[in-house]
mmCIF file of C-alpha atoms in Angstrom:
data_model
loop_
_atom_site.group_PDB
_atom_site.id
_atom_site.type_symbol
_atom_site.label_atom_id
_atom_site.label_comp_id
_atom_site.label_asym_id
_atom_site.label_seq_id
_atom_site.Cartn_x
_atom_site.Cartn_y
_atom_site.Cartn_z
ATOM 1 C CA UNK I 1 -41.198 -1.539 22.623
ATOM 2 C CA UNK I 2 -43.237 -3.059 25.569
ATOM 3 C CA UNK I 3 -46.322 -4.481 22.840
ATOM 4 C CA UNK I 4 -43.300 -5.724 20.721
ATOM 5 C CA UNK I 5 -41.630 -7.773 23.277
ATOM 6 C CA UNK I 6 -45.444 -8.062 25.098
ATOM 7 C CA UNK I 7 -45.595 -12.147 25.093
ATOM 8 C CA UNK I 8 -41.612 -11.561 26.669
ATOM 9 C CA UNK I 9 -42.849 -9.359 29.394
ATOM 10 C CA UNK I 10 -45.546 -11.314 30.239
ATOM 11 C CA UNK I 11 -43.013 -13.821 31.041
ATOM 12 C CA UNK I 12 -41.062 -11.593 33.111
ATOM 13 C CA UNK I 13 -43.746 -10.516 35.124
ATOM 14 C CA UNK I 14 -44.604 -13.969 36.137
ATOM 15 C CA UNK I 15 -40.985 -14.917 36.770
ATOM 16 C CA UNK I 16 -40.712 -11.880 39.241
ATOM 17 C CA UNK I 17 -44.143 -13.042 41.122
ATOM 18 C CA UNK I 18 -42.820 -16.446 41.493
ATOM 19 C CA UNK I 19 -39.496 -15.133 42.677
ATOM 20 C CA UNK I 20 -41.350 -12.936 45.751
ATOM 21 C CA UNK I 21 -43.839 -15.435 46.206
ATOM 22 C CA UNK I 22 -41.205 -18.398 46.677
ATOM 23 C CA UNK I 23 -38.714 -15.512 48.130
ATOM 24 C CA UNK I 24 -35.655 -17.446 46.360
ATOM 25 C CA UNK I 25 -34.349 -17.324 42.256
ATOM 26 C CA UNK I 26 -34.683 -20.661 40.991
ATOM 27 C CA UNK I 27 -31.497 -21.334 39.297
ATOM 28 C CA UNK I 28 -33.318 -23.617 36.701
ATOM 29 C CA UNK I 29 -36.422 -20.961 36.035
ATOM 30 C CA UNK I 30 -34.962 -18.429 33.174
ATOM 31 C CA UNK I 31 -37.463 -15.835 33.037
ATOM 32 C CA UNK I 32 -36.740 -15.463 37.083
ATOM 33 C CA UNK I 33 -33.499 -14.538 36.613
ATOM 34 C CA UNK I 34 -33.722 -12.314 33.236
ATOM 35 C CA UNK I 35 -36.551 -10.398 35.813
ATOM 36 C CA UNK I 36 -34.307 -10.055 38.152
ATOM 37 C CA UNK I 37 -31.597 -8.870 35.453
ATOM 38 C CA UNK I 38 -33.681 -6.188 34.097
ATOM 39 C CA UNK I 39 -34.667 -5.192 37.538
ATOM 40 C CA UNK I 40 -31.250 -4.678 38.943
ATOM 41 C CA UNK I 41 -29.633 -3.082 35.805
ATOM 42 C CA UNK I 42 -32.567 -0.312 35.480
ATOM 43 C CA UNK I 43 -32.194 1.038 39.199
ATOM 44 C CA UNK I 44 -28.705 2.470 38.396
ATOM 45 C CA UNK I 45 -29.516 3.997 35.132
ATOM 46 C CA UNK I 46 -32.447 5.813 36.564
ATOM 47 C CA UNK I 47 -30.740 7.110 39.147
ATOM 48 C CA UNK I 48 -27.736 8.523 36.971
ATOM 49 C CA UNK I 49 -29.814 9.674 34.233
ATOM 50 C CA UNK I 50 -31.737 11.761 37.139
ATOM 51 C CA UNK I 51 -28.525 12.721 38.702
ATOM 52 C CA UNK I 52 -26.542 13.179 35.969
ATOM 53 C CA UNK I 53 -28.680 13.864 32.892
ATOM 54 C CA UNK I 54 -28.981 17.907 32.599
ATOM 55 C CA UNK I 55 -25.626 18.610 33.821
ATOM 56 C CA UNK I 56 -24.455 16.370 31.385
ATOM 57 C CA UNK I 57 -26.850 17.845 28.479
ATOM 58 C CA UNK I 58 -25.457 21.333 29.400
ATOM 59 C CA UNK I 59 -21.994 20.944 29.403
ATOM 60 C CA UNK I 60 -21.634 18.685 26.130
ATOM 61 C CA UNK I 61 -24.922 21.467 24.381
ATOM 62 C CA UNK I 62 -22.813 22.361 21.360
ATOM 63 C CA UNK I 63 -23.535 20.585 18.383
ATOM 64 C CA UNK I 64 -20.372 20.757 17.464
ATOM 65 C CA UNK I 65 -18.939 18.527 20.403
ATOM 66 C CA UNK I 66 -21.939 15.598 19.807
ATOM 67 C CA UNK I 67 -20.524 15.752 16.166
ATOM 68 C CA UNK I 68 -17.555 14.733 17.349
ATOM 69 C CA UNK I 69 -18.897 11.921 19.867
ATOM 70 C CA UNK I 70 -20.776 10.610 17.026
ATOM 71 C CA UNK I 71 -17.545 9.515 15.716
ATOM 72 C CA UNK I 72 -16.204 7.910 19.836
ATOM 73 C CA UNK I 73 -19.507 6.218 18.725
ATOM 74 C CA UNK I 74 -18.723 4.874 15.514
ATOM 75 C CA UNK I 75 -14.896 3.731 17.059
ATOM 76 C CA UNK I 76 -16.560 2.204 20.049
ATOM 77 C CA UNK I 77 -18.392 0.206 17.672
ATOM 78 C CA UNK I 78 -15.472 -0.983 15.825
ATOM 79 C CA UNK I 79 -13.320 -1.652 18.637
ATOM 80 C CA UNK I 80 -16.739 -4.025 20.239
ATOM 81 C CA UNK I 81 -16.545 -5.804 16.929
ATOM 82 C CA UNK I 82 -12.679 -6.642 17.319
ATOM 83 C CA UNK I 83 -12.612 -7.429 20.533
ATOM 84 C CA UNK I 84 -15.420 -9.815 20.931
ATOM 85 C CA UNK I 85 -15.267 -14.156 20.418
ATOM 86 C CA UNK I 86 -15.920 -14.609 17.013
ATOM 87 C CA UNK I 87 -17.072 -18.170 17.526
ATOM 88 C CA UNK I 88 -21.009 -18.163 17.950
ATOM 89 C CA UNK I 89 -22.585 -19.886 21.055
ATOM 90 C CA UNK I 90 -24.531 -23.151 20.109
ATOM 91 C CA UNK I 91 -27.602 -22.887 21.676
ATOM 92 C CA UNK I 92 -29.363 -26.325 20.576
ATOM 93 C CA UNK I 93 -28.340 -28.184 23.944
ATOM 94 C CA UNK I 94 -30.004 -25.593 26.195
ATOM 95 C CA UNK I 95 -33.278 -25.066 24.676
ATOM 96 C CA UNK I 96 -36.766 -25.700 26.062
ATOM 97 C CA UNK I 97 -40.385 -24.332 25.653
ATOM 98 C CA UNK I 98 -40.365 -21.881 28.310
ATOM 99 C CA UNK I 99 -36.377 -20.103 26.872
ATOM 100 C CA UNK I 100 -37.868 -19.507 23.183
ATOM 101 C CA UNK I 101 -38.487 -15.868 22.461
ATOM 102 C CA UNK I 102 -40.040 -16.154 18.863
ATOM 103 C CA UNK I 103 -36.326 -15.322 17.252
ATOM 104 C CA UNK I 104 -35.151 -18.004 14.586
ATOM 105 C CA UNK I 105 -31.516 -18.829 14.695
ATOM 106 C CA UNK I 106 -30.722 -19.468 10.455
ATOM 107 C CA UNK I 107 -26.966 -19.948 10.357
ATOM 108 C CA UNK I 108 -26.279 -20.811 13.839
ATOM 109 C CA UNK I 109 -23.996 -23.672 13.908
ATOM 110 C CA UNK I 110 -25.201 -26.943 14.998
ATOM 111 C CA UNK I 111 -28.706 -25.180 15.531
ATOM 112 C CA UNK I 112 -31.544 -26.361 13.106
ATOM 113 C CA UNK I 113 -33.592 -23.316 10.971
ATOM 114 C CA UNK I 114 -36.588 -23.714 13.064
ATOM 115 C CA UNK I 115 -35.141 -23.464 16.499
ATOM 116 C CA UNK I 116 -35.425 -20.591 18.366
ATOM 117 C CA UNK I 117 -33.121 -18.373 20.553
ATOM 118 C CA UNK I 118 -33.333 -18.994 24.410
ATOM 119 C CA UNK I 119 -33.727 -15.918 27.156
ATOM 120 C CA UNK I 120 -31.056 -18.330 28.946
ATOM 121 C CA UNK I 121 -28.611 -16.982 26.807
ATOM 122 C CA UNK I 122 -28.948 -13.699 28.441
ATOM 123 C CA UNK I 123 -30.106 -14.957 32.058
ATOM 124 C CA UNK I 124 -26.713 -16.795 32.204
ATOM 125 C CA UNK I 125 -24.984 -13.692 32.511
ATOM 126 C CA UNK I 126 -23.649 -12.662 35.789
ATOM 127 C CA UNK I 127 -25.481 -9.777 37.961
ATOM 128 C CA UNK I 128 -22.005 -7.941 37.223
ATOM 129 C CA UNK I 129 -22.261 -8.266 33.900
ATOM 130 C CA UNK I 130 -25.878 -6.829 34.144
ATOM 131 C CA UNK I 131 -25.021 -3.771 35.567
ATOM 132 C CA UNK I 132 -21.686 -3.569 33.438
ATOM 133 C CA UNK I 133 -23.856 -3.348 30.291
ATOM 134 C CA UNK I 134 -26.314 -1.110 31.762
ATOM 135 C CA UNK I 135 -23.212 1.141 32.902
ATOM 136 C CA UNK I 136 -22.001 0.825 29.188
ATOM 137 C CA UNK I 137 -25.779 2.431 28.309
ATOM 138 C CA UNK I 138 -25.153 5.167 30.378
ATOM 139 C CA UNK I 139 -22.887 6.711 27.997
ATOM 140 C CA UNK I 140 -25.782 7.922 25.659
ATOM 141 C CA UNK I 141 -26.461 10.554 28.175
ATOM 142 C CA UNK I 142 -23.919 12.326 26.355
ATOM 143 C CA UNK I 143 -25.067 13.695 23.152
ATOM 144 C CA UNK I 144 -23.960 11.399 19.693
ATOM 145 C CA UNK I 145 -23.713 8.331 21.873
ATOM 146 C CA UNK I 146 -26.246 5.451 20.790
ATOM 147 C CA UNK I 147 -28.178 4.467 23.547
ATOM 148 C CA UNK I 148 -28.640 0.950 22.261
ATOM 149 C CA UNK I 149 -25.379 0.681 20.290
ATOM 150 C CA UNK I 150 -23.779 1.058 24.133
ATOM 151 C CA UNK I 151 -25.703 -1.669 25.262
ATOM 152 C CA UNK I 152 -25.117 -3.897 22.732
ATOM 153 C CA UNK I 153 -21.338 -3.168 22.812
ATOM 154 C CA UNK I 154 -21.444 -4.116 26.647
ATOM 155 C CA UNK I 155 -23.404 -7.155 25.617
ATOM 156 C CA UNK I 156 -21.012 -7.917 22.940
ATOM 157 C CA UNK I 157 -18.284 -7.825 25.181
ATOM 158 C CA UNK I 158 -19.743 -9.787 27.580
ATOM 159 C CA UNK I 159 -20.187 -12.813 25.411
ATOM 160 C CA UNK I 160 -23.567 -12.292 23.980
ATOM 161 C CA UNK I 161 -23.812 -12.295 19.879
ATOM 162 C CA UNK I 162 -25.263 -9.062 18.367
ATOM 163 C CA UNK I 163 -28.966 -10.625 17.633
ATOM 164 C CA UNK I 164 -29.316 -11.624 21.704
ATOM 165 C CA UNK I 165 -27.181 -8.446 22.452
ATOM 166 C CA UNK I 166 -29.587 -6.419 20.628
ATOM 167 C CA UNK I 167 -32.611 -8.153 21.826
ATOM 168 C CA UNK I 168 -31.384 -7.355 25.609
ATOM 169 C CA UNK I 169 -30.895 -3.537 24.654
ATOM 170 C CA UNK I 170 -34.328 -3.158 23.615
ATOM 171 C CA UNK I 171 -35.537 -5.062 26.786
ATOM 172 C CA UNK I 172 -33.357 -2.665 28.874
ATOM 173 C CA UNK I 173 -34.931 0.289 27.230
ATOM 174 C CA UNK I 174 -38.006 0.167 27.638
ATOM 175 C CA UNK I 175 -38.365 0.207 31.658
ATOM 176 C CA UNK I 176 -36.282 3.381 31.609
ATOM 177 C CA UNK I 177 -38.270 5.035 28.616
ATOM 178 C CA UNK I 178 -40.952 4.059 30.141
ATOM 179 C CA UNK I 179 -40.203 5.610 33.211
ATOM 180 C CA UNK I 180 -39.285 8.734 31.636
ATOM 181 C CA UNK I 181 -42.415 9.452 29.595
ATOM 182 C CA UNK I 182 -44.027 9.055 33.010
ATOM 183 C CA UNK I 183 -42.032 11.715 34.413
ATOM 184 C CA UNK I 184 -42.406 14.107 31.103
ATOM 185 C CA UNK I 185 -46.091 13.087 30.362
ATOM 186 C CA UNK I 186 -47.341 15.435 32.928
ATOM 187 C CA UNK I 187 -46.153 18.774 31.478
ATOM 188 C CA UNK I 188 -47.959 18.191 28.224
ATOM 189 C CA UNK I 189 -51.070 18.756 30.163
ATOM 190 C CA UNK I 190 -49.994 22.357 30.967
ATOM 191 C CA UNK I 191 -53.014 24.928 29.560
ATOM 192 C CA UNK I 192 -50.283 26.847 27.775
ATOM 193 C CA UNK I 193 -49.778 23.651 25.372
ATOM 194 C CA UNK I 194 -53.155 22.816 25.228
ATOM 195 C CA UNK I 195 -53.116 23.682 21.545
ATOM 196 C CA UNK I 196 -50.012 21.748 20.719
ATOM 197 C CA UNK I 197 -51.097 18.203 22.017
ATOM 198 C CA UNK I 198 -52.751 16.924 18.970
ATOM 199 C CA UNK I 199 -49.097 17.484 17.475
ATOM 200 C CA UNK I 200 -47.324 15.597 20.004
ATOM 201 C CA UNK I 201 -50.153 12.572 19.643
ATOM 202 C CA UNK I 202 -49.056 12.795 15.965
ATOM 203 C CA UNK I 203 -45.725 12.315 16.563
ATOM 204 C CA UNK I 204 -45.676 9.925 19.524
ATOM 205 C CA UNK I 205 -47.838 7.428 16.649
ATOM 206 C CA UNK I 206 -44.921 8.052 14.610
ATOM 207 C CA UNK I 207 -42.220 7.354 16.607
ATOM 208 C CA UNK I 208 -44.568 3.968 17.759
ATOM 209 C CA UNK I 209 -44.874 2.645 14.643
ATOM 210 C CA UNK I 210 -41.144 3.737 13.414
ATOM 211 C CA UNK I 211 -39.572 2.016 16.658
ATOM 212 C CA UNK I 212 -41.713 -1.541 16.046
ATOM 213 C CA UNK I 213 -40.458 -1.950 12.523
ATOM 214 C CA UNK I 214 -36.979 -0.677 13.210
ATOM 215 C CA UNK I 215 -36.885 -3.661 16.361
ATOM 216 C CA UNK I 216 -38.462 -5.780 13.687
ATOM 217 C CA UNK I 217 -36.074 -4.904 11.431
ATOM 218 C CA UNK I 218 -32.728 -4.591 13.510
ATOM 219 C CA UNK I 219 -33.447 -8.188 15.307
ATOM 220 C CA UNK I 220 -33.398 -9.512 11.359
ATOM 221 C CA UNK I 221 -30.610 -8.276 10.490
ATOM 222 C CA UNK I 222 -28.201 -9.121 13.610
ATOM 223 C CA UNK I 223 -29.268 -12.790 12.806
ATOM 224 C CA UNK I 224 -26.027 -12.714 10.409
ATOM 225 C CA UNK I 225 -24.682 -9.367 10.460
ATOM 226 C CA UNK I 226 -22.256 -6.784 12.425
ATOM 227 C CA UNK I 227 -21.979 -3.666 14.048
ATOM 228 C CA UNK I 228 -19.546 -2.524 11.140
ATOM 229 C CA UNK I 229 -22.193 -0.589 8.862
ATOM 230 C CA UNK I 230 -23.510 1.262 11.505
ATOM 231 C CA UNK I 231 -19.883 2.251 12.821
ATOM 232 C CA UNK I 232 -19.223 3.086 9.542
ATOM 233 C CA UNK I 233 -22.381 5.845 9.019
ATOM 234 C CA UNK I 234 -21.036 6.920 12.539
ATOM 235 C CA UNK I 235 -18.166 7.966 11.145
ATOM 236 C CA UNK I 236 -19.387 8.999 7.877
ATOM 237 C CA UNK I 237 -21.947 11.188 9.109
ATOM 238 C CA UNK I 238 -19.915 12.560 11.747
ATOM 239 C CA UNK I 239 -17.370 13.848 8.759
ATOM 240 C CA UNK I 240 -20.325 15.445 6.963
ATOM 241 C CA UNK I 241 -21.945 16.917 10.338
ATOM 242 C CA UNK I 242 -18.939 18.613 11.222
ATOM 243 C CA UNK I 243 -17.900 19.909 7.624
ATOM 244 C CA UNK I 244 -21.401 21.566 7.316
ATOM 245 C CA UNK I 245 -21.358 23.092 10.868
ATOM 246 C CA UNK I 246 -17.852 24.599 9.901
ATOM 247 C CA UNK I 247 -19.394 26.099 6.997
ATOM 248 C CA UNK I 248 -22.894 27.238 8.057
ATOM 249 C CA UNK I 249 -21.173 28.489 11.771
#
């Protein structure tokens, strides 16, 4: 997620060091205030998913019960789609060299096929509306809830469309993934798994290259679509989930 998004980041980081250096947010200087953003909505979730996460895990263990939040999934999905403006956001007025983020914009109104999406779309939300989505995310600590489908849905409902939505979810993750693979990654050096670590590495590849394409692919798709198909396998899946648990119990 972080080499995906890298030339993003890099932004971000300088954005922050201007912000401490000049000890002020310009109100004109985007990747300040998307910094800032990230910054303030990660601090919360860390602290909840340390607080919160294995008594969470524990009560809500039965397969059974994330079955059936798989499905509070799929509806919460639905209900984001309903609820939010259906008009899209013309962005062509507000962008400049330093917004772009490398995402083209075909079938935005009044927006041209080679113009790209700004970050000022998601630095003009309000600090509130920061944490609110973040606060949305923390609803995957209980199993069957999509991390990033929460975060989108708060970023949905807070005027963003699914493409910049999505493209805020994945910038949210990865300080808090990050974060936790520092606080795991010391166990797998325990001598009693020194046999198992070439396994892990195997895996870890996997789920690297899996999560690049599926960004690659996601931030494609949300250029035109919905949340609908994936509220729909929600649902779908949920029904076949709990029908084989019921039988194989």
């Amino acid at each position: 997620m972080f080499l995906f998004f890298l030339q993003d980041w890099i932004k971000v980081f300088k954005g922050l060091g201007r912000s401490i250096r000049n000890r002020n947010i310009s109100p004109d200087d985007v990747s300040e205030k998307l910094g800032w953003l990230l910054v303030i909505a990660t601090i919360p979730a860390g602290i909840l998913g340390l607080a919160l996460e294995k008594h969470i895990r524990a009560l809500f263990a039965s397969p059974v019960v994330a079955a059936g939040f798989l499905v509070v999934n799929g509806l919460i999905l639905f209900t984001a789609e309903r609820l939010r403006s259906r008009p899209r956001r013309a962005y062509a007025a507000v962008l400049t060299a330093d917004d772009s983020v490398g995402l083209p914009t075909r079938g935005m109104p009044g927006v041209g096929s080679q113009v790209e999406l700004p970050d000022g779309a998601i630095a003009r939300l309000t600090w509130l509306q920061g944490l609110s989505i973040r606060a949305a995310e923390a609803a995957a600590l209980i199993p069957g809830i999509s991390r990033s489908g929460s975060s989108m849905v708060g970023g949905v409902l807070s005027g963003l469309d699914n493409q910049t939505a999505a493209r805020f979810s994945f910038l949210l993750a990865t300080p808090i993934i990050g974060a936790a693979a520092a606080l795991k990654l010391p166990g797998l050096f325990a001598p009693e798994l020194s046999d198992e670590r070439g396994v892990f590495l195997v895996g870890s590849l996997c789920s690297a290259a899996a999560a690049w394409f599926a960004t690659k692919f996601l931030l494609g798709f949300f250029e035109t679509r919905t949340l609908k198909p994936f509220a729909i396998y929600c649902v779908v899946a949920d029904i076949v989930f709990a029908a084989l648990l019921l039988v194989f119990r």
